[in-house]
Coordinates of C-alpha atoms in Angstrom, one line a residue:
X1 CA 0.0 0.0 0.0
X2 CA 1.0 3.4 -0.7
X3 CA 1.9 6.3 1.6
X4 CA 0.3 9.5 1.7
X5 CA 3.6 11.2 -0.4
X6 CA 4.0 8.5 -2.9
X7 CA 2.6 9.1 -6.4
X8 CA 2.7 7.6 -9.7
X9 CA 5.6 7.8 -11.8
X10 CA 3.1 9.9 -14.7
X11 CA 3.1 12.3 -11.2
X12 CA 6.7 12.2 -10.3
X13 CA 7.5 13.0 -13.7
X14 CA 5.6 16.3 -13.7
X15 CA 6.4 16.9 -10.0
X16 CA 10.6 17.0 -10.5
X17 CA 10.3 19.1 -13.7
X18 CA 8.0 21.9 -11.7
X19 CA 10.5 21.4 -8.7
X20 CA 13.3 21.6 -11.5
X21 CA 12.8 24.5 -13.1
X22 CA 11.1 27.0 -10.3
X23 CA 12.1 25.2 -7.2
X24 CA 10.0 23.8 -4.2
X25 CA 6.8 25.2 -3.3
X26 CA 8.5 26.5 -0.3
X27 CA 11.2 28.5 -2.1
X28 CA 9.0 32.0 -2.9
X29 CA 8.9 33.4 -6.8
X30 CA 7.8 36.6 -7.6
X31 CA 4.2 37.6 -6.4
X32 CA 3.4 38.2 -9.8
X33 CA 4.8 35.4 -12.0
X34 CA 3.2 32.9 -9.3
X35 CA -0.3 34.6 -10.1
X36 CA 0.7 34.2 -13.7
X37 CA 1.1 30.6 -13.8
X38 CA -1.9 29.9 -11.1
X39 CA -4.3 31.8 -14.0
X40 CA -2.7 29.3 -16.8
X41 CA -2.5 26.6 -14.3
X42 CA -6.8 27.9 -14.2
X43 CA -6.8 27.5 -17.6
X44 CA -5.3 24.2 -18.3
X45 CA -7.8 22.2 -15.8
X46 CA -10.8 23.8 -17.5
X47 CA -9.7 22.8 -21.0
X48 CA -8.4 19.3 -19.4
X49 CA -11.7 18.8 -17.6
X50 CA -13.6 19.7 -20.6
X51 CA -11.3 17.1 -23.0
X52 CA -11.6 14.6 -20.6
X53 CA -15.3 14.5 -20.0
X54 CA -15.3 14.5 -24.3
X55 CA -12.8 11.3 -24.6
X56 CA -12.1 9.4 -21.4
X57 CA -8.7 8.6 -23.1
X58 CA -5.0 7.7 -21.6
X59 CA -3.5 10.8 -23.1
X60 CA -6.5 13.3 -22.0
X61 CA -6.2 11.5 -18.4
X62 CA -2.4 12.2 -18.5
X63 CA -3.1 15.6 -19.4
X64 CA -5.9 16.3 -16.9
X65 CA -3.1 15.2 -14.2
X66 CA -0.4 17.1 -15.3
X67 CA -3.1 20.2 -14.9
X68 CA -4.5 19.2 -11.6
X69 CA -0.5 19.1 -10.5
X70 CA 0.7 22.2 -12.0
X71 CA -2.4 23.9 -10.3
X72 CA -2.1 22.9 -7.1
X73 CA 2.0 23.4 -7.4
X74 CA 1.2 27.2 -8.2
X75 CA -1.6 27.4 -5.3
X76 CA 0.9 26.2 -3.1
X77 CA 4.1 27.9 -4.1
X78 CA 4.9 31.0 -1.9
X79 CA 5.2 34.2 -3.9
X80 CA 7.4 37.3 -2.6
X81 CA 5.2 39.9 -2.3
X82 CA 6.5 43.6 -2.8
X83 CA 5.6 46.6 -0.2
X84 CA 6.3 50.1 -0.1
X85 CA 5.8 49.9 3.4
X86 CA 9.0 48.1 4.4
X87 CA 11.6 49.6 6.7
X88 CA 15.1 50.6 4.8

């Protein structure tokens, strides 16, 4: 039986690239390209949902995965935000 942080290789895959190229969720981006990619990461489910519900296929259910993982990867990722009320 799994664990609760074990996930299928088709999730591992997408996992290490996101952590590849912009770090874990714990290392903060800036405010704004986080709120980028969590409104394409929007976008990508919604268009995934609606392909899947269409054509139950492997490749739409791969797809729909990937977009339920980048989307939760941007709603957890912490984002640097900017204030002009911070002491210099």
């Amino acid at each position: 039986m799994k664990n609760k942080h074990e996930y299928s290789s088709v999730e591992d895959i997408i996992l290490g690239a996101l952590k590849e190229e912009f770090g874990s969720i714990h290392v903060a981006m800036d405010e704004n390209k986080v709120q980028e990619k969590i409104d394409n990461s929007k976008k990508l489910y919604e268009l995934a949902v609606n392909e899947y519900r269409i054509n139950q296929s492997a490749h739409n259910y791969n797809i729909l995965i990937t977009a339920m993982l980048s989307l939760q990867y941007w709603n957890q990722k912490r984002a640097r935000f900017f204030s002009i009320t911070e002491d210099f």
